[in-house]
Coordinates of N, CA and C in Angstrom, one line a residue:
M1 N -28.1 -3.8 11.4 CA -26.7 -4.3 11.6 C -25.8 -3.1 11.3
R2 N -24.7 -3.1 12.2 CA -23.7 -2.0 12.0 C -22.9 -2.2 10.7
P3 N -22.4 -1.0 10.2 CA -21.7 -1.2 8.9 C -20.4 -2.0 9.2
E4 N -20.0 -2.8 8.2 CA -18.8 -3.6 8.3 C -17.6 -2.7 8.4
K5 N -16.6 -3.1 9.2 CA -15.4 -2.3 9.3 C -14.5 -2.4 8.1
G6 N -13.9 -1.4 7.7 CA -13.0 -1.4 6.6 C -11.6 -2.0 7.0
V7 N -10.9 -2.6 6.1 CA -9.6 -3.1 6.3 C -8.5 -2.2 5.8
L8 N -7.5 -1.9 6.6 CA -6.4 -1.1 6.2 C -5.3 -2.1 5.6
I9 N -5.0 -1.9 4.3 CA -4.1 -2.8 3.6 C -2.8 -2.1 3.2
V10 N -1.7 -2.5 3.7 CA -0.4 -2.0 3.3 C 0.2 -2.9 2.3
L11 N 0.4 -2.3 1.1 CA 1.0 -3.1 0.0 C 2.3 -2.4 -0.5
S12 N 3.4 -3.1 -0.5 CA 4.6 -2.6 -0.9 C 5.5 -3.6 -1.5
G13 N 6.6 -3.2 -2.1 CA 7.6 -4.1 -2.7 C 8.5 -3.3 -3.6
P14 N 9.5 -3.9 -4.1 CA 10.5 -3.1 -4.9 C 9.9 -2.4 -6.1
S15 N 10.6 -1.3 -6.4 CA 10.2 -0.5 -7.6 C 10.3 -1.4 -8.8
G16 N 9.3 -1.6 -9.6 CA 9.3 -2.5 -10.8 C 8.6 -3.8 -10.5
S17 N 8.1 -4.0 -9.3 CA 7.5 -5.3 -8.9 C 6.1 -5.4 -9.5
G18 N 5.6 -4.2 -10.0 CA 4.2 -4.2 -10.5 C 3.1 -3.8 -9.6
K19 N 3.5 -3.2 -8.5 CA 2.5 -2.7 -7.5 C 1.4 -1.9 -8.1
G20 N 1.7 -0.9 -9.0 CA 0.7 -0.1 -9.5 C -0.3 -0.8 -10.4
T21 N 0.2 -1.7 -11.2 CA -0.7 -2.5 -12.0 C -1.7 -3.4 -11.2
L22 N -1.1 -4.0 -10.1 CA -2.0 -4.8 -9.3 C -3.0 -4.0 -8.6
V23 N -2.6 -2.8 -8.1 CA -3.6 -1.9 -7.4 C -4.7 -1.5 -8.4
K24 N -4.3 -1.1 -9.6 CA -5.3 -0.7 -10.6 C -6.4 -1.8 -10.8
K25 N -5.9 -3.1 -11.0 CA -6.8 -4.2 -11.2 C -7.7 -4.5 -10.0
L26 N -7.1 -4.4 -8.9 CA -7.8 -4.6 -7.6 C -8.9 -3.6 -7.4
L27 N -8.6 -2.3 -7.7 CA -9.7 -1.3 -7.6 C -10.8 -1.5 -8.6
E28 N -10.4 -2.0 -9.8 CA -11.5 -2.2 -10.8 C -12.4 -3.3 -10.3
Q29 N -11.9 -4.3 -9.5 CA -12.7 -5.4 -9.1 C -13.4 -5.2 -7.8
R30 N -13.1 -4.2 -7.0 CA -13.7 -4.1 -5.7 C -14.2 -2.7 -5.5
D31 N -15.5 -2.6 -5.4 CA -16.2 -1.3 -5.2 C -16.0 -0.8 -3.7
D32 N -15.6 -1.8 -2.8 CA -15.5 -1.5 -1.4 C -14.1 -1.1 -1.0
T33 N -13.2 -0.8 -2.0 CA -11.8 -0.5 -1.7 C -11.4 0.8 -2.4
V34 N -10.7 1.6 -1.6 CA -10.2 2.9 -2.2 C -8.7 3.0 -2.0
L35 N -8.1 3.8 -2.8 CA -6.6 3.9 -2.7 C -6.3 5.2 -2.0
S36 N -5.5 5.1 -1.0 CA -5.0 6.3 -0.3 C -4.0 7.0 -1.2
V37 N -4.2 8.3 -1.4 CA -3.3 9.1 -2.3 C -2.2 9.7 -1.5
S38 N -1.0 9.4 -1.9 CA 0.2 9.9 -1.1 C 0.7 11.2 -1.6
V39 N 1.4 11.9 -0.8 CA 2.1 13.1 -1.3 C 3.5 12.8 -1.6
T40 N 4.1 13.5 -2.6 CA 5.5 13.2 -2.9 C 6.1 14.5 -3.4
T41 N 7.4 14.6 -3.3 CA 8.2 15.8 -3.8 C 8.8 15.5 -5.2
R42 N 8.6 14.3 -5.7 CA 9.2 14.0 -7.0 C 8.3 14.6 -8.1
Q43 N 8.9 14.7 -9.3 CA 8.1 15.3 -10.5 C 7.2 14.2 -11.0
P44 N 6.0 14.6 -11.5 CA 5.1 13.6 -12.1 C 5.7 12.9 -13.3
R45 N 5.4 11.6 -13.4 CA 5.8 10.9 -14.6 C 4.7 11.1 -15.7
P46 N 5.0 10.8 -16.9 CA 4.0 10.9 -18.0 C 2.7 10.2 -17.7
G47 N 1.6 10.9 -17.8 CA 0.3 10.3 -17.5 C -0.2 10.4 -16.1
E48 N 0.7 10.7 -15.1 CA 0.2 10.8 -13.7 C -0.6 12.1 -13.5
I49 N -1.6 12.0 -12.7 CA -2.6 13.1 -12.5 C -2.5 13.5 -11.0
E50 N -2.5 14.8 -10.8 CA -2.5 15.4 -9.5 C -3.8 15.0 -8.8
G51 N -3.7 14.4 -7.5 CA -4.8 14.0 -6.7 C -5.3 12.7 -7.0
V52 N -4.8 12.0 -8.1 CA -5.2 10.7 -8.5 C -4.1 9.7 -8.2
H53 N -2.9 10.0 -8.7 CA -1.8 9.1 -8.5 C -1.0 9.6 -7.3
Y54 N -0.8 10.9 -7.2 CA -0.1 11.5 -6.0 C -0.6 13.0 -5.9
Y55 N -0.3 13.5 -4.7 CA -0.4 15.0 -4.5 C 1.1 15.4 -4.7
F56 N 1.3 16.2 -5.7 CA 2.7 16.6 -5.9 C 2.9 17.9 -5.2
R57 N 3.9 17.9 -4.3 CA 4.1 19.1 -3.4 C 5.6 19.4 -3.4
T58 N 5.9 20.6 -3.0 CA 7.3 21.0 -2.8 C 7.9 20.4 -1.6
R59 N 9.2 20.3 -1.5 CA 9.9 19.8 -0.3 C 9.4 20.6 1.0
E60 N 9.3 21.9 0.8 CA 8.9 22.8 2.0 C 7.5 22.4 2.4
Q61 N 6.6 22.2 1.5 CA 5.2 21.9 1.8 C 5.1 20.6 2.6
V62 N 5.8 19.5 2.1 CA 5.8 18.2 2.8 C 6.4 18.3 4.2
E63 N 7.5 19.1 4.3 CA 8.1 19.2 5.7 C 7.2 20.0 6.6
E64 N 6.3 20.8 6.1 CA 5.3 21.5 6.9 C 4.3 20.5 7.4
M65 N 3.8 19.6 6.5 CA 2.9 18.5 6.9 C 3.5 17.6 7.9
I66 N 4.8 17.3 7.8 CA 5.5 16.5 8.8 C 5.4 17.2 10.2
A67 N 5.7 18.5 10.2 CA 5.8 19.2 11.4 C 4.4 19.3 12.1
E68 N 3.3 19.3 11.3 CA 2.0 19.4 11.8 C 1.5 18.0 12.3
G69 N 2.2 16.9 11.9 CA 1.8 15.6 12.4 C 0.6 15.1 11.6
S70 N 0.4 15.6 10.4 CA -0.8 15.1 9.6 C -0.5 14.0 8.7
L71 N 0.7 13.4 8.7 CA 1.1 12.2 7.9 C 1.2 11.0 8.8
L72 N 0.5 9.9 8.3 CA 0.6 8.6 9.0 C 2.0 8.1 9.0
E73 N 2.7 8.3 7.9 CA 4.1 8.0 7.7 C 4.7 8.8 6.6
Y74 N 6.0 8.9 6.6 CA 6.7 9.5 5.5 C 8.1 8.9 5.4
A75 N 8.6 8.9 4.3 CA 10.0 8.4 4.1 C 10.7 9.2 3.0
E76 N 12.0 9.2 3.0 CA 12.7 9.8 1.9 C 13.3 8.7 1.1
Y77 N 13.0 8.6 -0.2 CA 13.4 7.6 -1.1 C 13.9 8.1 -2.4
N78 N 15.2 7.8 -2.7 CA 15.8 8.2 -3.9 C 15.8 9.8 -4.0
G79 N 16.0 10.4 -2.8 CA 16.1 11.8 -2.8 C 14.8 12.6 -2.7
H80 N 13.7 11.9 -2.6 CA 12.4 12.5 -2.6 C 11.5 12.0 -1.4
Y81 N 10.7 12.9 -0.9 CA 9.8 12.6 0.2 C 8.5 11.9 -0.4
Y82 N 8.1 10.9 0.4 CA 6.8 10.2 0.1 C 6.0 10.2 1.5
G83 N 4.8 10.5 1.5 CA 4.0 10.5 2.8 C 2.6 10.1 2.6
T84 N 1.9 9.7 3.7 CA 0.5 9.3 3.6 C -0.3 10.1 4.6
P85 N -1.2 11.0 4.0 CA -2.1 11.7 4.9 C -3.0 10.8 5.7
E86 N -3.2 11.0 7.0 CA -3.9 10.1 7.9 C -5.4 10.4 8.0
P87 N -5.9 11.7 8.0 CA -7.3 12.0 8.2 C -8.2 11.3 7.2
P88 N -7.9 11.3 5.9 CA -8.9 10.6 5.0 C -9.0 9.1 5.3
I89 N -7.9 8.5 5.7 CA -7.9 7.0 6.0 C -8.9 6.7 7.1
K90 N -8.8 7.5 8.2 CA -9.7 7.2 9.3 C -11.2 7.3 8.9
K91 N -11.5 8.3 8.1 CA -12.8 8.5 7.6 C -13.3 7.4 6.7
W92 N -12.5 6.9 5.8 CA -12.9 5.8 5.0 C -13.1 4.5 5.8
L93 N -12.2 4.2 6.7 CA -12.3 3.0 7.5 C -13.6 3.0 8.3
E94 N -14.0 4.1 8.9 CA -15.2 4.2 9.7 C -16.4 4.0 8.8
A95 N -16.3 4.4 7.5 CA -17.4 4.3 6.6 C -17.5 2.8 6.0
G96 N -16.6 2.0 6.4 CA -16.6 0.6 5.9 C -15.8 0.3 4.7
K97 N -15.1 1.3 4.2 CA -14.2 1.1 3.0 C -12.9 0.5 3.4
N98 N -12.4 -0.5 2.6 CA -11.0 -0.9 2.7 C -10.1 0.2 2.1
V99 N -9.1 0.4 2.8 CA -8.1 1.5 2.4 C -6.8 0.8 2.0
L100 N -6.4 1.0 0.8 CA -5.2 0.5 0.3 C -4.0 1.5 0.3
L101 N -3.0 1.2 1.0 CA -1.8 2.0 1.0 C -0.7 1.4 0.1
E102 N -0.4 2.0 -1.0 CA 0.7 1.5 -1.9 C 1.9 2.4 -1.6
I103 N 2.8 1.9 -0.7 CA 3.9 2.7 -0.2 C 5.2 1.9 -0.3
E104 N 6.3 2.7 -0.1 CA 7.6 2.1 -0.1 C 7.8 1.3 1.2
V105 N 8.8 0.4 1.1 CA 9.0 -0.5 2.3 C 9.4 0.3 3.5
Q106 N 10.2 1.3 3.4 CA 10.6 2.1 4.5 C 9.4 2.8 5.2
G107 N 8.5 3.3 4.4 CA 7.2 3.9 4.9 C 6.3 2.9 5.5
A108 N 6.2 1.7 4.8 CA 5.4 0.6 5.3 C 5.7 0.2 6.7
E109 N 7.0 0.1 7.0 CA 7.5 -0.3 8.3 C 7.1 0.7 9.4
K110 N 7.1 2.0 9.0 CA 6.6 3.0 10.0 C 5.2 2.8 10.3
V111 N 4.4 2.5 9.3 CA 2.9 2.3 9.5 C 2.7 1.1 10.4
M112 N 3.5 0.0 10.1 CA 3.3 -1.2 10.9 C 3.8 -1.0 12.4
N113 N 4.7 -0.1 12.6 CA 5.1 0.2 13.9 C 4.1 1.1 14.6
H114 N 3.4 1.9 13.8 CA 2.4 2.9 14.4 C 1.1 2.3 14.8
R115 N 0.6 1.3 14.0 CA -0.7 0.7 14.2 C -0.7 -0.8 13.8
S116 N -1.5 -1.6 14.5 CA -1.5 -3.0 14.3 C -2.7 -3.5 13.6
D117 N -3.7 -2.6 13.4 CA -5.0 -3.0 12.8 C -4.9 -2.8 11.2
L118 N -4.0 -3.6 10.7 CA -3.8 -3.6 9.2 C -3.4 -5.0 8.7
V119 N -3.4 -5.1 7.4 CA -2.9 -6.3 6.7 C -1.7 -5.8 5.8
S120 N -0.6 -6.5 6.0 CA 0.6 -6.1 5.3 C 1.0 -7.1 4.2
I121 N 1.1 -6.7 3.0 CA 1.4 -7.5 1.9 C 2.6 -7.1 1.1
F122 N 3.6 -8.0 0.9 CA 4.8 -7.6 0.2 C 4.7 -8.3 -1.2
I123 N 4.9 -7.4 -2.2 CA 4.9 -7.9 -3.6 C 6.3 -8.2 -4.0
T124 N 6.5 -9.4 -4.4 CA 7.9 -9.8 -4.9 C 7.9 -10.2 -6.4
I125 N 9.1 -10.2 -6.9 CA 9.3 -10.5 -8.4 C 9.9 -11.9 -8.5
P126 N 9.8 -12.5 -9.6 CA 10.4 -13.9 -9.7 C 11.9 -13.9 -9.6
S127 N 12.6 -12.8 -10.1 CA 14.0 -12.8 -10.1 C 14.5 -11.4 -10.2
M128 N 15.8 -11.1 -9.8 CA 16.3 -9.8 -10.0 C 16.5 -9.5 -11.5
K129 N 16.8 -10.5 -12.3 CA 17.0 -10.3 -13.7 C 15.7 -9.8 -14.3
E130 N 14.6 -10.4 -14.0 CA 13.3 -9.9 -14.5 C 13.0 -8.5 -14.0
L131 N 13.3 -8.2 -12.8 CA 13.1 -6.8 -12.3 C 13.9 -5.8 -13.1
E132 N 15.2 -6.1 -13.4 CA 16.0 -5.2 -14.2 C 15.4 -5.0 -15.6
Q133 N 14.8 -6.1 -16.2 CA 14.2 -6.0 -17.5 C 13.0 -5.1 -17.4
R134 N 12.2 -5.2 -16.3 CA 11.0 -4.3 -16.2 C 11.4 -2.9 -16.1
L135 N 12.5 -2.6 -15.3 CA 12.9 -1.2 -15.1 C 13.4 -0.6 -16.4
R136 N 14.2 -1.4 -17.2 CA 14.7 -0.9 -18.4 C 13.5 -0.7 -19.4
G137 N 12.5 -1.6 -19.3 CA 11.4 -1.5 -20.2 C 10.5 -0.3 -20.1
R138 N 10.7 0.4 -18.9 CA 9.9 1.7 -18.7 C 10.4 2.7 -19.7
G139 N 11.7 2.7 -20.0 CA 12.2 3.7 -20.9 C 12.3 5.1 -20.3
T140 N 12.1 5.2 -19.0 CA 12.1 6.5 -18.3 C 13.3 6.7 -17.3
E141 N 14.1 5.6 -17.2 CA 15.1 5.6 -16.1 C 16.5 5.7 -16.8
T142 N 17.4 6.5 -16.1 CA 18.8 6.5 -16.6 C 19.5 5.3 -16.0
E143 N 20.7 5.0 -16.6 CA 21.4 3.8 -16.1 C 21.7 3.9 -14.6
E144 N 22.1 5.1 -14.2 CA 22.4 5.4 -12.8 C 21.2 5.1 -11.9
S145 N 20.0 5.5 -12.4 CA 18.7 5.3 -11.7 C 18.4 3.9 -11.6
I146 N 18.6 3.1 -12.7 CA 18.3 1.7 -12.7 C 19.2 0.9 -11.7
Q147 N 20.4 1.2 -11.7 CA 21.4 0.6 -10.7 C 21.0 0.9 -9.3
G148 N 20.6 2.2 -9.1 CA 20.2 2.6 -7.7 C 18.9 1.9 -7.3
R149 N 18.0 1.7 -8.2 CA 16.7 1.0 -7.8 C 17.0 -0.5 -7.6
L150 N 17.9 -1.1 -8.3 CA 18.2 -2.5 -8.1 C 18.9 -2.7 -6.7
Q151 N 19.7 -1.8 -6.4 CA 20.4 -1.8 -5.1 C 19.3 -1.7 -3.9
V152 N 18.4 -0.7 -4.1 CA 17.4 -0.5 -3.1 C 16.5 -1.8 -3.0
A153 N 16.2 -2.4 -4.2 CA 15.3 -3.6 -4.3 C 15.9 -4.7 -3.4
R154 N 17.2 -4.9 -3.5 CA 17.9 -6.0 -2.7 C 17.7 -5.7 -1.2
Q155 N 17.8 -4.4 -0.8 CA 17.6 -4.1 0.6 C 16.2 -4.3 1.0
E156 N 15.2 -4.0 0.1 CA 13.8 -4.1 0.4 C 13.4 -5.6 0.5
L157 N 14.0 -6.4 -0.4 CA 13.7 -7.9 -0.3 C 14.1 -8.5 1.0
S158 N 15.1 -7.9 1.6 CA 15.6 -8.4 2.9 C 14.7 -8.1 4.1
R159 N 13.7 -7.2 3.8 CA 12.8 -6.7 4.8 C 11.4 -7.4 4.7
A160 N 11.3 -8.3 3.7 CA 10.0 -9.0 3.5 C 9.5 -9.7 4.7
F161 N 10.4 -10.1 5.6 CA 9.9 -10.9 6.8 C 9.0 -10.0 7.7
R162 N 9.0 -8.7 7.6 CA 8.2 -7.9 8.4 C 6.7 -8.0 8.0
Y163 N 6.4 -8.5 6.9 CA 5.1 -8.5 6.3 C 4.3 -9.8 6.7
Q164 N 3.0 -9.7 6.8 CA 2.2 -10.9 7.1 C 2.1 -11.8 5.9
Y165 N 2.1 -11.2 4.7 CA 1.9 -12.0 3.5 C 2.9 -11.6 2.4
V166 N 3.3 -12.5 1.6 CA 4.2 -12.3 0.5 C 3.4 -12.8 -0.8
V167 N 3.3 -11.9 -1.8 CA 2.6 -12.3 -3.0 C 3.5 -12.2 -4.2
L168 N 3.7 -13.3 -4.9 CA 4.5 -13.3 -6.1 C 3.8 -12.8 -7.3
N169 N 4.3 -11.8 -7.9 CA 3.7 -11.2 -9.1 C 4.4 -11.7 -10.3
D170 N 4.1 -13.0 -10.6 CA 4.6 -13.6 -11.8 C 3.7 -13.4 -13.0
E171 N 2.4 -13.3 -12.7 CA 1.4 -13.1 -13.7 C 0.3 -12.2 -13.0
V172 N -0.1 -11.1 -13.6 CA -0.9 -10.1 -12.9 C -2.2 -10.7 -12.4
D173 N -3.0 -11.3 -13.2 CA -4.3 -11.8 -12.8 C -4.2 -12.8 -11.6
R174 N -3.2 -13.7 -11.7 CA -3.0 -14.6 -10.6 C -2.6 -13.9 -9.3
A175 N -1.8 -12.9 -9.4 CA -1.3 -12.1 -8.3 C -2.5 -11.4 -7.6
V176 N -3.4 -10.8 -8.5 CA -4.6 -10.1 -8.0 C -5.5 -11.1 -7.2
E177 N -5.7 -12.3 -7.7 CA -6.5 -13.3 -7.1 C -5.9 -13.6 -5.7
R178 N -4.6 -13.7 -5.6 CA -4.0 -14.0 -4.3 C -4.3 -12.9 -3.3
I179 N -4.2 -11.6 -3.8 CA -4.5 -10.5 -2.9 C -6.0 -10.5 -2.5
Q180 N -6.9 -10.9 -3.4 CA -8.3 -10.9 -3.1 C -8.5 -12.0 -2.0
T181 N -7.9 -13.1 -2.1 CA -8.0 -14.2 -1.1 C -7.6 -13.7 0.2
I182 N -6.5 -13.0 0.3 CA -6.0 -12.5 1.6 C -7.1 -11.5 2.2
I183 N -7.6 -10.6 1.4 CA -8.6 -9.6 1.9 C -9.8 -10.4 2.5
E184 N -10.3 -11.3 1.7 CA -11.5 -12.0 2.2 C -11.3 -12.8 3.4
A185 N -10.1 -13.4 3.5 CA -9.7 -14.2 4.8 C -9.6 -13.2 6.0
E186 N -9.0 -12.1 5.7 CA -8.9 -11.1 6.8 C -10.2 -10.6 7.3
K187 N -11.2 -10.4 6.4 CA -12.5 -9.9 6.8 C -13.2 -11.0 7.7
M188 N -12.7 -12.2 7.8 CA -13.4 -13.2 8.6 C -12.7 -13.4 10.0
R189 N -11.6 -12.5 10.2 CA -11.0 -12.5 11.5 C -12.0 -12.0 12.6
Y190 N -11.8 -12.5 13.8 CA -12.8 -12.1 14.9 C -12.8 -10.6 15.1
A191 N -11.7 -9.9 14.9 CA -11.7 -8.4 15.1 C -12.7 -7.7 14.2
Y192 N -12.9 -8.3 13.0 CA -13.9 -7.7 12.0 C -15.3 -8.3 12.2
M193 N -15.4 -9.5 12.8 CA -16.7 -10.1 12.9 C -17.3 -10.0 14.3
E194 N -16.6 -9.3 15.2 CA -17.0 -9.2 16.6 C -18.4 -8.6 16.7
D195 N -18.7 -7.5 16.0 CA -20.0 -6.8 16.0 C -21.1 -7.8 15.7
L196 N -20.9 -8.6 14.6 CA -21.9 -9.6 14.2 C -22.1 -10.6 15.3
I197 N -21.1 -11.1 15.9 CA -21.2 -12.1 16.9 C -22.0 -11.5 18.1
L198 N -21.7 -10.3 18.5 CA -22.4 -9.7 19.6 C -23.9 -9.5 19.3
E199 N -24.2 -9.1 18.0 CA -25.6 -9.0 17.6 C -26.4 -10.3 17.7
V200 N -25.7 -11.4 17.2 CA -26.3 -12.7 17.3 C -26.6 -13.1 18.7
M201 N -25.7 -12.8 19.6 CA -25.8 -13.1 21.0 C -27.0 -12.3 21.7
N202 N -27.0 -11.0 21.3 CA -28.1 -10.2 21.9 C -29.4 -10.6 21.4
D203 N -29.5 -11.0 20.1 CA -30.7 -11.4 19.5 C -31.2 -12.7 20.2
A204 N -30.3 -13.6 20.5 CA -30.6 -14.9 21.2 C -31.2 -14.6 22.6
Q205 N -30.6 -13.6 23.3 CA -31.0 -13.3 24.6 C -32.4 -12.6 24.6
A206 N -32.7 -11.9 23.6 CA -34.0 -11.2 23.5 C -35.1 -12.1 23.2
Q207 N -34.9 -13.3 22.7 CA -35.9 -14.3 22.4 C -36.4 -15.1 23.6

């Protein structure tokens, strides 16, 4: 039997919606899923590791990657570039791995415009008030940064209609279960099951 095709999963939502936590839990629960590591020009936050959370590069280096066409998408957010290297994604999908893209809304729309063989999930928060509390709870944001992120969040929420699915992150474990359900359902679409159907048909003809 041929190896099962991997699913490309685009997951995004406002800063503070809990994307990172959901992704961490999901990767702990699924051996068949990997996280695509993005490049960014922003400085590392405390605890972030090069090559694990991001590839931290200079603005000049990212602009060179853009010119080479080696990024699936890139966006400028809050004064910094964020981009997704494409070659590793192709390799993982062909090997049967699900590839998770945790990217900003602007970048997600570029990926959705570029290719249709993906699952798009928008992570939303219960309220703007809770989002503000989460941002302040980080203890790493200035007041100006918080207000900027809240304004961007309002704009991003207005783009949720572009996504196939919307997942409410009101409680982490429940939100992860919702994402798991989506992945399992997607793997039963005909596009992913076609090879199995053809093998069953060929086997029947051979008998």
